[in-house]
Amino acid sequence: MPVAMANKKSIGYMPYSLRPQAVNPGDAESDKKIAAVAQRWETVDLAKLAHHIHEHNSQFSKGVITGVLTDMVECIKEQLTDGNFVRLDGLCTLGYTYSCQLADNAEEFDPTTNIKRINCRANFDGEFEVMLNANAKFMLVDTRDEQAAANRAKKAALND
């Protein structure tokens, strides 16, 4: 039986739920099989990440760590807007691509009208992905819909 995500958090386990998925997504009559859906406990912001780093017996305060991380984010933005990619060793390379409208020739190409969107990219290092896949442990949890239904039932029971 799945564990409700709101009630259980286990360090080192990646949460997932299960859902039926069509074998051939374009075919409405396609057989269905079971697939894992990645879930998450929470989204960790810079303040929580700084607190986590501080808890690893860091000699720096949460405030100093938050400041360094905030400055890092600003510097990454600056590097990207200066036309550079940023490699965070052991994790990923941050960069971008363009979505653009095609022009018939180079003379007709105008970047302010033809470039429609800048797409942010994070390409994770192969070494990181190998480590993650080699060391991943999983925990079956309730889906978001199941959690919401359980919360509604608890509230209804309190009102009875």
PDB file of C-alpha atoms in Angstrom:
ATOM      1  CA  MET A   1       0.000   0.000   0.000  1.00  0.00           C
ATOM      2  CA  PRO A   2       1.402   3.418  -0.981  1.00  0.00           C
ATOM      3  CA  VAL A   3       2.501   5.879   1.651  1.00  0.00           C
ATOM      4  CA  ALA A   4       0.841   9.285   1.706  1.00  0.00           C
ATOM      5  CA  MET A   5       3.495  11.796   0.751  1.00  0.00           C
ATOM      6  CA  ALA A   6       2.338  14.312   3.339  1.00  0.00           C
ATOM      7  CA  ASN A   7       2.790  11.746   6.108  1.00  0.00           C
ATOM      8  CA  LYS A   8       6.063  10.053   5.128  1.00  0.00           C
ATOM      9  CA  LYS A   9       9.436  11.374   4.133  1.00  0.00           C
ATOM     10  CA  SER A  10      12.433   9.085   3.901  1.00  0.00           C
ATOM     11  CA  ILE A  11      15.922  10.337   3.176  1.00  0.00           C
ATOM     12  CA  GLY A  12      17.495   8.613   0.219  1.00  0.00           C
ATOM     13  CA  TYR A  13      14.311   7.293  -1.382  1.00  0.00           C
ATOM     14  CA  MET A  14      12.896   8.759  -4.570  1.00  0.00           C
ATOM     15  CA  PRO A  15       9.072   8.803  -4.411  1.00  0.00           C
ATOM     16  CA  TYR A  16       6.903   7.480  -7.224  1.00  0.00           C
ATOM     17  CA  SER A  17       3.287   6.565  -7.825  1.00  0.00           C
ATOM     18  CA  LEU A  18       1.769   4.280 -10.436  1.00  0.00           C
ATOM     19  CA  ARG A  19      -0.600   5.033 -13.290  1.00  0.00           C
ATOM     20  CA  PRO A  20      -1.962   3.207 -16.305  1.00  0.00           C
ATOM     21  CA  GLN A  21      -0.362   4.256 -19.574  1.00  0.00           C
ATOM     22  CA  ALA A  22      -1.337   3.373 -23.134  1.00  0.00           C
ATOM     23  CA  VAL A  23       1.169   1.159 -24.934  1.00  0.00           C
ATOM     24  CA  ASN A  24       0.517   3.228 -28.090  1.00  0.00           C
ATOM     25  CA  PRO A  25      -0.352   6.754 -26.865  1.00  0.00           C
ATOM     26  CA  GLY A  26      -1.866   7.806 -30.206  1.00  0.00           C
ATOM     27  CA  ASP A  27      -4.317   4.882 -30.212  1.00  0.00           C
ATOM     28  CA  ALA A  28      -7.373   5.312 -27.948  1.00  0.00           C
ATOM     29  CA  GLU A  29      -7.989   1.551 -28.049  1.00  0.00           C
ATOM     30  CA  SER A  30      -4.395   0.696 -27.116  1.00  0.00           C
ATOM     31  CA  ASP A  31      -3.718  -1.725 -24.285  1.00  0.00           C
ATOM     32  CA  LYS A  32      -2.650  -0.125 -21.027  1.00  0.00           C
ATOM     33  CA  LYS A  33       0.248  -1.087 -18.820  1.00  0.00           C
ATOM     34  CA  ILE A  34       1.500   0.330 -15.537  1.00  0.00           C
ATOM     35  CA  ALA A  35       4.136   3.065 -15.445  1.00  0.00           C
ATOM     36  CA  ALA A  36       5.923   4.922 -12.656  1.00  0.00           C
ATOM     37  CA  VAL A  37       5.279   8.645 -12.213  1.00  0.00           C
ATOM     38  CA  ALA A  38       7.931  10.671 -10.408  1.00  0.00           C
ATOM     39  CA  GLN A  39       6.617  12.448  -7.320  1.00  0.00           C
ATOM     40  CA  ARG A  40       8.410  14.884  -5.043  1.00  0.00           C
ATOM     41  CA  TRP A  41       8.331  15.786  -1.409  1.00  0.00           C
ATOM     42  CA  GLU A  42       8.890  19.495  -1.927  1.00  0.00           C
ATOM     43  CA  THR A  43      10.752  22.057  -3.993  1.00  0.00           C
ATOM     44  CA  VAL A  44      13.808  23.263  -2.098  1.00  0.00           C
ATOM     45  CA  ASP A  45      14.544  26.969  -2.517  1.00  0.00           C
ATOM     46  CA  LEU A  46      17.851  28.730  -1.849  1.00  0.00           C
ATOM     47  CA  ALA A  47      17.030  29.373   1.806  1.00  0.00           C
ATOM     48  CA  LYS A  48      16.233  25.696   2.441  1.00  0.00           C
ATOM     49  CA  LEU A  49      19.310  24.609   0.488  1.00  0.00           C
ATOM     50  CA  ALA A  50      21.453  26.981   2.572  1.00  0.00           C
ATOM     51  CA  HIS A  51      19.916  25.562   5.749  1.00  0.00           C
ATOM     52  CA  HIS A  52      20.649  22.023   4.511  1.00  0.00           C
ATOM     53  CA  ILE A  53      24.273  22.915   3.719  1.00  0.00           C
ATOM     54  CA  HIS A  54      24.606  24.566   7.142  1.00  0.00           C
ATOM     55  CA  GLU A  55      23.345  21.363   8.807  1.00  0.00           C
ATOM     56  CA  HIS A  56      26.277  19.471   7.267  1.00  0.00           C
ATOM     57  CA  ASN A  57      28.471  21.037   9.965  1.00  0.00           C
ATOM     58  CA  SER A  58      29.390  23.981   7.780  1.00  0.00           C
ATOM     59  CA  GLN A  59      31.489  26.630   9.484  1.00  0.00           C
ATOM     60  CA  PHE A  60      29.437  29.248   7.656  1.00  0.00           C
ATOM     61  CA  SER A  61      26.094  30.590   8.832  1.00  0.00           C
ATOM     62  CA  LYS A  62      22.885  30.047   6.907  1.00  0.00           C
ATOM     63  CA  GLY A  63      22.946  33.748   6.032  1.00  0.00           C
ATOM     64  CA  VAL A  64      26.433  33.591   4.528  1.00  0.00           C
ATOM     65  CA  ILE A  65      25.557  30.438   2.565  1.00  0.00           C
ATOM     66  CA  THR A  66      22.308  32.016   1.329  1.00  0.00           C
ATOM     67  CA  GLY A  67      24.288  35.080   0.215  1.00  0.00           C
ATOM     68  CA  VAL A  68      26.824  32.986  -1.686  1.00  0.00           C
ATOM     69  CA  LEU A  69      24.097  30.936  -3.385  1.00  0.00           C
ATOM     70  CA  THR A  70      22.128  34.085  -4.275  1.00  0.00           C
ATOM     71  CA  ASP A  71      25.261  35.671  -5.748  1.00  0.00           C
ATOM     72  CA  MET A  72      25.950  32.439  -7.668  1.00  0.00           C
ATOM     73  CA  VAL A  73      22.470  32.546  -9.230  1.00  0.00           C
ATOM     74  CA  GLU A  74      22.948  36.180 -10.259  1.00  0.00           C
ATOM     75  CA  CYS A  75      26.367  35.389 -11.745  1.00  0.00           C
ATOM     76  CA  ILE A  76      24.946  32.427 -13.678  1.00  0.00           C
ATOM     77  CA  LYS A  77      22.251  34.703 -15.127  1.00  0.00           C
ATOM     78  CA  GLU A  78      24.939  37.222 -16.080  1.00  0.00           C
ATOM     79  CA  GLN A  79      27.105  34.566 -17.718  1.00  0.00           C
ATOM     80  CA  LEU A  80      24.181  33.196 -19.736  1.00  0.00           C
ATOM     81  CA  THR A  81      23.119  36.652 -20.933  1.00  0.00           C
ATOM     82  CA  ASP A  82      26.757  37.295 -21.899  1.00  0.00           C
ATOM     83  CA  GLY A  83      26.573  34.301 -24.251  1.00  0.00           C
ATOM     84  CA  ASN A  84      28.331  31.761 -22.040  1.00  0.00           C
ATOM     85  CA  PHE A  85      27.212  28.351 -20.849  1.00  0.00           C
ATOM     86  CA  VAL A  86      27.855  27.496 -17.190  1.00  0.00           C
ATOM     87  CA  ARG A  87      29.184  24.126 -16.102  1.00  0.00           C
ATOM     88  CA  LEU A  88      28.413  23.150 -12.514  1.00  0.00           C
ATOM     89  CA  ASP A  89      31.023  20.423 -12.203  1.00  0.00           C
ATOM     90  CA  GLY A  90      29.580  17.074 -11.257  1.00  0.00           C
ATOM     91  CA  LEU A  91      25.991  18.203 -11.879  1.00  0.00           C
ATOM     92  CA  CYS A  92      25.096  19.873 -15.168  1.00  0.00           C
ATOM     93  CA  THR A  93      25.838  22.453 -17.802  1.00  0.00           C
ATOM     94  CA  LEU A  94      23.369  25.321 -18.059  1.00  0.00           C
ATOM     95  CA  GLY A  95      22.803  26.829 -21.468  1.00  0.00           C
ATOM     96  CA  TYR A  96      20.192  27.810 -24.011  1.00  0.00           C
ATOM     97  CA  THR A  97      18.913  27.261 -27.537  1.00  0.00           C
ATOM     98  CA  TYR A  98      16.709  29.426 -29.735  1.00  0.00           C
ATOM     99  CA  SER A  99      13.283  28.801 -31.253  1.00  0.00           C
ATOM    100  CA  CYS A 100      13.096  30.905 -34.348  1.00  0.00           C
ATOM    101  CA  GLN A 101      11.111  31.651 -37.453  1.00  0.00           C
ATOM    102  CA  LEU A 102      13.017  30.645 -40.561  1.00  0.00           C
ATOM    103  CA  ALA A 103      14.160  33.237 -43.086  1.00  0.00           C
ATOM    104  CA  ASP A 104      14.688  32.653 -46.795  1.00  0.00           C
ATOM    105  CA  ASN A 105      18.264  33.957 -46.604  1.00  0.00           C
ATOM    106  CA  ALA A 106      20.784  35.563 -44.244  1.00  0.00           C
ATOM    107  CA  GLU A 107      19.977  39.107 -45.404  1.00  0.00           C
ATOM    108  CA  GLU A 108      16.316  38.647 -44.416  1.00  0.00           C
ATOM    109  CA  PHE A 109      17.113  37.214 -40.986  1.00  0.00           C
ATOM    110  CA  ASP A 110      16.509  39.730 -38.183  1.00  0.00           C
ATOM    111  CA  PRO A 111      17.179  38.359 -34.686  1.00  0.00           C
ATOM    112  CA  THR A 112      14.621  40.654 -33.016  1.00  0.00           C
ATOM    113  CA  THR A 113      11.805  39.291 -35.190  1.00  0.00           C
ATOM    114  CA  ASN A 114      13.020  35.826 -36.184  1.00  0.00           C
ATOM    115  CA  ILE A 115      14.175  34.635 -32.745  1.00  0.00           C
ATOM    116  CA  LYS A 116      10.877  33.906 -31.014  1.00  0.00           C
ATOM    117  CA  ARG A 117      12.046  32.346 -27.773  1.00  0.00           C
ATOM    118  CA  ILE A 118      15.136  31.505 -25.761  1.00  0.00           C
ATOM    119  CA  ASN A 119      14.903  27.964 -24.361  1.00  0.00           C
ATOM    120  CA  CYS A 120      16.800  27.299 -21.139  1.00  0.00           C
ATOM    121  CA  ARG A 121      18.598  23.967 -20.954  1.00  0.00           C
ATOM    122  CA  ALA A 122      20.249  21.961 -18.193  1.00  0.00           C
ATOM    123  CA  ASN A 123      22.282  19.069 -19.556  1.00  0.00           C
ATOM    124  CA  PHE A 124      23.149  16.793 -16.688  1.00  0.00           C
ATOM    125  CA  ASP A 125      26.612  15.301 -16.604  1.00  0.00           C
ATOM    126  CA  GLY A 126      26.727  11.678 -17.647  1.00  0.00           C
ATOM    127  CA  GLU A 127      28.719  10.870 -14.500  1.00  0.00           C
ATOM    128  CA  PHE A 128      25.948  12.332 -12.328  1.00  0.00           C
ATOM    129  CA  GLU A 129      23.267  10.346 -14.175  1.00  0.00           C
ATOM    130  CA  VAL A 130      25.291   7.132 -13.847  1.00  0.00           C
ATOM    131  CA  MET A 131      25.652   7.727 -10.089  1.00  0.00           C
ATOM    132  CA  LEU A 132      21.961   8.535  -9.716  1.00  0.00           C
ATOM    133  CA  ASN A 133      20.873   5.435 -11.628  1.00  0.00           C
ATOM    134  CA  ALA A 134      23.333   3.210  -9.796  1.00  0.00           C
ATOM    135  CA  ASN A 135      22.316   4.404  -6.331  1.00  0.00           C
ATOM    136  CA  ALA A 136      18.602   5.204  -6.660  1.00  0.00           C
ATOM    137  CA  LYS A 137      16.190   3.664  -4.173  1.00  0.00           C
ATOM    138  CA  PHE A 138      12.471   4.078  -4.629  1.00  0.00           C
ATOM    139  CA  MET A 139       9.395   4.434  -2.425  1.00  0.00           C
ATOM    140  CA  LEU A 140       5.830   3.915  -3.646  1.00  0.00           C
ATOM    141  CA  VAL A 141       3.615   6.809  -2.495  1.00  0.00           C
ATOM    142  CA  ASP A 142       0.049   7.985  -3.019  1.00  0.00           C
ATOM    143  CA  THR A 143      -0.682  10.054  -6.105  1.00  0.00           C
ATOM    144  CA  ARG A 144      -1.537  13.724  -5.645  1.00  0.00           C
ATOM    145  CA  ASP A 145      -5.209  12.898  -6.343  1.00  0.00           C
ATOM    146  CA  GLU A 146      -5.177  10.164  -3.690  1.00  0.00           C
ATOM    147  CA  GLN A 147      -3.612  12.556  -1.190  1.00  0.00           C
ATOM    148  CA  ALA A 148      -6.230  15.211  -1.950  1.00  0.00           C
ATOM    149  CA  ALA A 149      -9.044  12.661  -1.530  1.00  0.00           C
ATOM    150  CA  ALA A 150      -7.604  11.509   1.803  1.00  0.00           C
ATOM    151  CA  ASN A 151      -7.369  15.115   3.012  1.00  0.00           C
ATOM    152  CA  ARG A 152     -10.974  15.808   1.959  1.00  0.00           C
ATOM    153  CA  ALA A 153     -12.109  12.668   3.817  1.00  0.00           C
ATOM    154  CA  LYS A 154     -10.245  13.764   6.974  1.00  0.00           C
ATOM    155  CA  LYS A 155     -11.853  17.218   6.824  1.00  0.00           C
ATOM    156  CA  ALA A 156     -15.292  15.706   6.241  1.00  0.00           C
ATOM    157  CA  ALA A 157     -14.814  13.379   9.234  1.00  0.00           C
ATOM    158  CA  LEU A 158     -13.912  16.361  11.424  1.00  0.00           C
ATOM    159  CA  ASN A 159     -17.116  18.120  10.394  1.00  0.00           C
ATOM    160  CA  ASP A 160     -19.314  15.117  11.246  1.00  0.00           C
TER     161      ASP A 160
END
